[in-house]
PDB file of C-alpha atoms and ligand atoms in Angstrom:
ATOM      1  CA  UNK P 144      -3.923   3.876 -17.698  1.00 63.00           C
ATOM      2  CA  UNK P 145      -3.952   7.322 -16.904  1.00 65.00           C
ATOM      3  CA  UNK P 146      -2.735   9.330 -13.859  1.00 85.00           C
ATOM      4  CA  UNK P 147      -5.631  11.657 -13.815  1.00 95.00           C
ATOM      5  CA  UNK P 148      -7.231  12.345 -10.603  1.00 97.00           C
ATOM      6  CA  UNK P 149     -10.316  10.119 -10.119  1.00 97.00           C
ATOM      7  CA  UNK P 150     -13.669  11.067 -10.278  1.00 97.00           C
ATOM      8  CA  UNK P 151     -16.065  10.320  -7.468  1.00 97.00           C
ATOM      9  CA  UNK P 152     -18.252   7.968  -9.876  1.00 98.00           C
ATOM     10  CA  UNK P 153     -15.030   6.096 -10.017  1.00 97.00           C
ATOM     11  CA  UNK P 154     -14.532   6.106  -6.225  1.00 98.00           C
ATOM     12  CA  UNK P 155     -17.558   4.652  -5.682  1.00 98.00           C
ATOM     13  CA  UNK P 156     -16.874   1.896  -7.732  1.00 98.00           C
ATOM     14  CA  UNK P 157     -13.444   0.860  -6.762  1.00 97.00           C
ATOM     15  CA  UNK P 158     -13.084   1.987  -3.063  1.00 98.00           C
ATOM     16  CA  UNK P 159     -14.975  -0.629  -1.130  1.00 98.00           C
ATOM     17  CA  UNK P 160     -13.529  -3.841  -2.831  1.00 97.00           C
ATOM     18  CA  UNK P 161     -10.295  -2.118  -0.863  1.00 98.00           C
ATOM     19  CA  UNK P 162     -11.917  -0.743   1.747  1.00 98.00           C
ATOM     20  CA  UNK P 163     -12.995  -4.203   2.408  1.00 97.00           C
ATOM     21  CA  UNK P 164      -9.443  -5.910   2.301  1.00 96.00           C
ATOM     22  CA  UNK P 165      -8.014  -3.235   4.395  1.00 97.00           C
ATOM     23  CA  UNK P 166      -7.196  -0.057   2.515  1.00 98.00           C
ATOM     24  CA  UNK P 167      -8.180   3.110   4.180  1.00 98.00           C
ATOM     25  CA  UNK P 168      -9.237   6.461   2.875  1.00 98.00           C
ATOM     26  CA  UNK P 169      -6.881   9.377   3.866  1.00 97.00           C
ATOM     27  CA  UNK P 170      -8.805  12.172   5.605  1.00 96.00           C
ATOM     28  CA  UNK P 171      -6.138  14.098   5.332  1.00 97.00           C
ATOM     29  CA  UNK P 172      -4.953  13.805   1.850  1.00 97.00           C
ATOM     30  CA  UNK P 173      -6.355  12.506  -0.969  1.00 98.00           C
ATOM     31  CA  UNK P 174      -4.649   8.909  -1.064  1.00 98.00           C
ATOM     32  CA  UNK P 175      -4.805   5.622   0.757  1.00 98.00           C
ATOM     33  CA  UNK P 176      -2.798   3.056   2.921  1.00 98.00           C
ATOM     34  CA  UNK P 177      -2.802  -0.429   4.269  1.00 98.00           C
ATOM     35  CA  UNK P 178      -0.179  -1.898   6.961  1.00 98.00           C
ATOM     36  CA  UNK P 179       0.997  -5.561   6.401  1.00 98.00           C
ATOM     37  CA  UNK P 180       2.259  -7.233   9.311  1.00 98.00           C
ATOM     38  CA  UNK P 181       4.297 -10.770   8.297  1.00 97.00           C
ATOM     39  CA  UNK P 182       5.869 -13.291   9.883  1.00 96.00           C
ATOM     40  CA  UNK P 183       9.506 -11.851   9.547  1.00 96.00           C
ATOM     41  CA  UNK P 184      11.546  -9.134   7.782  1.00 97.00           C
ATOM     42  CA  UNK P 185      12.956 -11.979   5.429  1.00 97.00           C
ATOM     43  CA  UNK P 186       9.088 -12.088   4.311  1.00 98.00           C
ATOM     44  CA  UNK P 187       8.255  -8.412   4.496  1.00 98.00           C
ATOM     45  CA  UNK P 188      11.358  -7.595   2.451  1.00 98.00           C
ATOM     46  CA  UNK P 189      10.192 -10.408  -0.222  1.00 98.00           C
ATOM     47  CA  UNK P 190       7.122  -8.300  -0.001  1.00 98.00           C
ATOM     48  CA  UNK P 191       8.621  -5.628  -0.941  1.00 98.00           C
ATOM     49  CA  UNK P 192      10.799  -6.641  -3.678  1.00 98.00           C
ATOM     50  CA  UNK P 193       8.314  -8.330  -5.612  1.00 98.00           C
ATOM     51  CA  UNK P 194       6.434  -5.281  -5.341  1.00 98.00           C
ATOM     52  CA  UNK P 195       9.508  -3.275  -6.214  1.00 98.00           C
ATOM     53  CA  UNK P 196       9.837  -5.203  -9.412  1.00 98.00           C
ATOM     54  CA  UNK P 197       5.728  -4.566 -10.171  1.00 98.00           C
ATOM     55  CA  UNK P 198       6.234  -1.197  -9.620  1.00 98.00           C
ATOM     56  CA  UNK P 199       9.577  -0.535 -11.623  1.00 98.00           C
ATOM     57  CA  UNK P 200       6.746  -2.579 -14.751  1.00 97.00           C
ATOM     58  CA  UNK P 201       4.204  -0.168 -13.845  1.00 97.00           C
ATOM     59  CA  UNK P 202       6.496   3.189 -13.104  1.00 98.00           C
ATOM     60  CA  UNK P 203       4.292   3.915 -10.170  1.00 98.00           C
ATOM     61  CA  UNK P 204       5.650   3.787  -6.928  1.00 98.00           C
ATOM     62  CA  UNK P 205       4.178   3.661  -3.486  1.00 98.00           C
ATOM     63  CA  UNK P 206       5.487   5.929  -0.185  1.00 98.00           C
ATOM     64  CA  UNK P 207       6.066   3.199   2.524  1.00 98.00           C
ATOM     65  CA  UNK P 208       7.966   2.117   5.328  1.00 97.00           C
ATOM     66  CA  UNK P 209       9.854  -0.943   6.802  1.00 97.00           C
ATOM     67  CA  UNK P 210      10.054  -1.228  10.410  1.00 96.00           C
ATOM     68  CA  UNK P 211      11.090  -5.048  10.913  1.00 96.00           C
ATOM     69  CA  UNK P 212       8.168  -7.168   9.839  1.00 97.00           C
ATOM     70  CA  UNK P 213       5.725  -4.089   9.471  1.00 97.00           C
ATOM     71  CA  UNK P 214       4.955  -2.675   6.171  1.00 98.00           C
ATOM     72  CA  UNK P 215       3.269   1.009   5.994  1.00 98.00           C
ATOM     73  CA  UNK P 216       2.156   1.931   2.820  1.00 98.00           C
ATOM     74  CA  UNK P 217       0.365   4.839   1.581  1.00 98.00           C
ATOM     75  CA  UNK P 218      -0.969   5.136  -2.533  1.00 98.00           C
ATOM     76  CA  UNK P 219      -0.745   8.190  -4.067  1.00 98.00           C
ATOM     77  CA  UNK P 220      -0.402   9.658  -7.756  1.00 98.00           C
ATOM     78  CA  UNK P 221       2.222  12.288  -7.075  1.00 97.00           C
ATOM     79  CA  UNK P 222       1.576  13.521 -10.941  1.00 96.00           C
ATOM     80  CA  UNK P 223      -1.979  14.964 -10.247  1.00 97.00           C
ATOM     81  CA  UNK P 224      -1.753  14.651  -6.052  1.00 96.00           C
ATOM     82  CA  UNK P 225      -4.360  12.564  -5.732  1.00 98.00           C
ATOM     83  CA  UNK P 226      -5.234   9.209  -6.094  1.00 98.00           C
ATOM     84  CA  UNK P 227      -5.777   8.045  -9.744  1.00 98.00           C
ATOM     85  CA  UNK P 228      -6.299   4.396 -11.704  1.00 97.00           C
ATOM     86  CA  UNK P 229      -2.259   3.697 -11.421  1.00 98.00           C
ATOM     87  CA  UNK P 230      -3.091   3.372  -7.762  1.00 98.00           C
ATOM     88  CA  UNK P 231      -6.268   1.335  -7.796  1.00 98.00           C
ATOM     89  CA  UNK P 232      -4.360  -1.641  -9.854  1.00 98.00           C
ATOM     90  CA  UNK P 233      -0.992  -0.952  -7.407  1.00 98.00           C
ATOM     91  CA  UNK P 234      -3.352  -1.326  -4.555  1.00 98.00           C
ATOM     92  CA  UNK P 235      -4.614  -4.793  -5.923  1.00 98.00           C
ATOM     93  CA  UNK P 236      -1.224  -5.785  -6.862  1.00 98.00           C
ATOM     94  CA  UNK P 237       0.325  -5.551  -4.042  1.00 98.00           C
ATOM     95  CA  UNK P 238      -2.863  -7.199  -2.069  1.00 98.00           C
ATOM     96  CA  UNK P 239      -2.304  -9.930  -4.622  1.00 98.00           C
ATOM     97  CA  UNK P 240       1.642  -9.682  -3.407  1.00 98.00           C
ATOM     98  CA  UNK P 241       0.752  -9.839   0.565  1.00 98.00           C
ATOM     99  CA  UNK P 242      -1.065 -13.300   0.001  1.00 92.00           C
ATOM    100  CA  UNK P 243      -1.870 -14.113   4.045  1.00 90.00           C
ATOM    101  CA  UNK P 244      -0.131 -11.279   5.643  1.00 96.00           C
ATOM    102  CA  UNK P 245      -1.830  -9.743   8.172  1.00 97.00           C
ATOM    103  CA  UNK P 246      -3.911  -6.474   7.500  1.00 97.00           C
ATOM    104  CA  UNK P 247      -3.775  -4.330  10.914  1.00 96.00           C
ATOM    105  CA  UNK P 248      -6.291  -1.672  10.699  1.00 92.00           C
ATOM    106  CA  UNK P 249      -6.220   2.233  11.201  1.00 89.00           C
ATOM    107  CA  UNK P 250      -6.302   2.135  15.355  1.00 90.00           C
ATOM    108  CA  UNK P 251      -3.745  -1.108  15.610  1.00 91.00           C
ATOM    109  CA  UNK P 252      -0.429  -0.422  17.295  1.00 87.00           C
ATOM    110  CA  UNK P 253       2.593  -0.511  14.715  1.00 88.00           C
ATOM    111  CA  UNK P 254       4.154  -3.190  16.667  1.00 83.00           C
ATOM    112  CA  UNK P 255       6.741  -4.916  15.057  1.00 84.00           C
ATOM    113  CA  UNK P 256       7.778  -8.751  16.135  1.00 80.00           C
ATOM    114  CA  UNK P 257      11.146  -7.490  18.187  1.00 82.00           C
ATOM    115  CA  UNK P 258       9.139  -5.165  20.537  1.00 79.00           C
ATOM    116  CA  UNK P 259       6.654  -7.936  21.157  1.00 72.00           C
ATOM    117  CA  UNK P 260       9.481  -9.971  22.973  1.00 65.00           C
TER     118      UNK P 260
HETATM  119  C1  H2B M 211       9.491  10.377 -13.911  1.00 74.01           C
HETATM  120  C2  H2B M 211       8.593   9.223 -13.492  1.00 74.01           C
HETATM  121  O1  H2B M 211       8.029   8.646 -14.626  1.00 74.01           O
HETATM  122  C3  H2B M 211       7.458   9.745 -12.665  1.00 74.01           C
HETATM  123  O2  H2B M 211       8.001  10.520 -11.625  1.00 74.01           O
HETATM  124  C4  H2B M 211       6.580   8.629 -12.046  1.00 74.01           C
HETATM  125  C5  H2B M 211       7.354   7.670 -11.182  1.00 74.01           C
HETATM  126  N1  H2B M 211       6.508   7.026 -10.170  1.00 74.01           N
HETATM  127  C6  H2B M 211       5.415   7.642  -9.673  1.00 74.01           C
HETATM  128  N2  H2B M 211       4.784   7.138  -8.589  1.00 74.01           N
HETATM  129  C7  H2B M 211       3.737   7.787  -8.032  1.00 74.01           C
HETATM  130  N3  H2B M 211       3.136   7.278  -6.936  1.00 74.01           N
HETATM  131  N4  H2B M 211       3.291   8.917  -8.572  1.00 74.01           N
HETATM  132  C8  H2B M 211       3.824   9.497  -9.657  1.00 74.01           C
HETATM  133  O3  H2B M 211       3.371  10.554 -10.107  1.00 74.01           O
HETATM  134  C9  H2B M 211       4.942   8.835 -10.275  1.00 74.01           C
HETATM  135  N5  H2B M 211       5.523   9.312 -11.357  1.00 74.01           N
END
């Protein structure tokens, strides 16, 4: 797997099998991102530490962020700044990873469970 810069043939293909499960397009950079919201940190930190270990496999790694039971994550191929192949199949591992999380889309509020109480 390469970490050339897609093509748009190759966008067209892959993007909206993502799209649909969550993943948005960047307008401002070329990359994407999905926010998992689980039940606890204990489960958003298992989250991330199987994904770690995927990752660590793959030696692609994803920009994210923790905040309690929220993870943000963005895709990116820093090699050729864009998004390439290494992070269609990190995109569907990790949805594989996130089993019944819950996806919040682009205009939910980053709300994590201890400012809900
Ligand atoms: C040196 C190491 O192999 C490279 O820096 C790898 C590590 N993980 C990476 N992850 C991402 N997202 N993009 C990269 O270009 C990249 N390159």
């Amino acid at each position: 797997m390469t970490a050339a810069r897609l093509t748009g043939a190759e966008r067209q293909d892959a993007l909206p099998a993502l799209t649909a499960t969550g993943w948005q397009v960047l307008a401002d950079r070329d990359a994407i991102r999905k926010v998992w919201k689980f039940r606890s940190f204990s489960d958003a930190w298992g989250f991330m530490s199987r994904v770690a270990l995927a990752c660590e496999k793959a030696n692609h790694h994803p920009e994210w962020r923790n905040v309690y039971n929220i993870v943000d994550v963005t895709l990116v191929t820093h090699d050729c700044d864009g998004l390439s192949a290494l992070d269609l199949a990190l995109a569907q591992k990790m949805d594989r990873l996130a089993g019944a999380a819950t996806v919040l889309g682009p205009d939910d509020p980053l709300v994590c469970a201890c400012q809900t109480r």
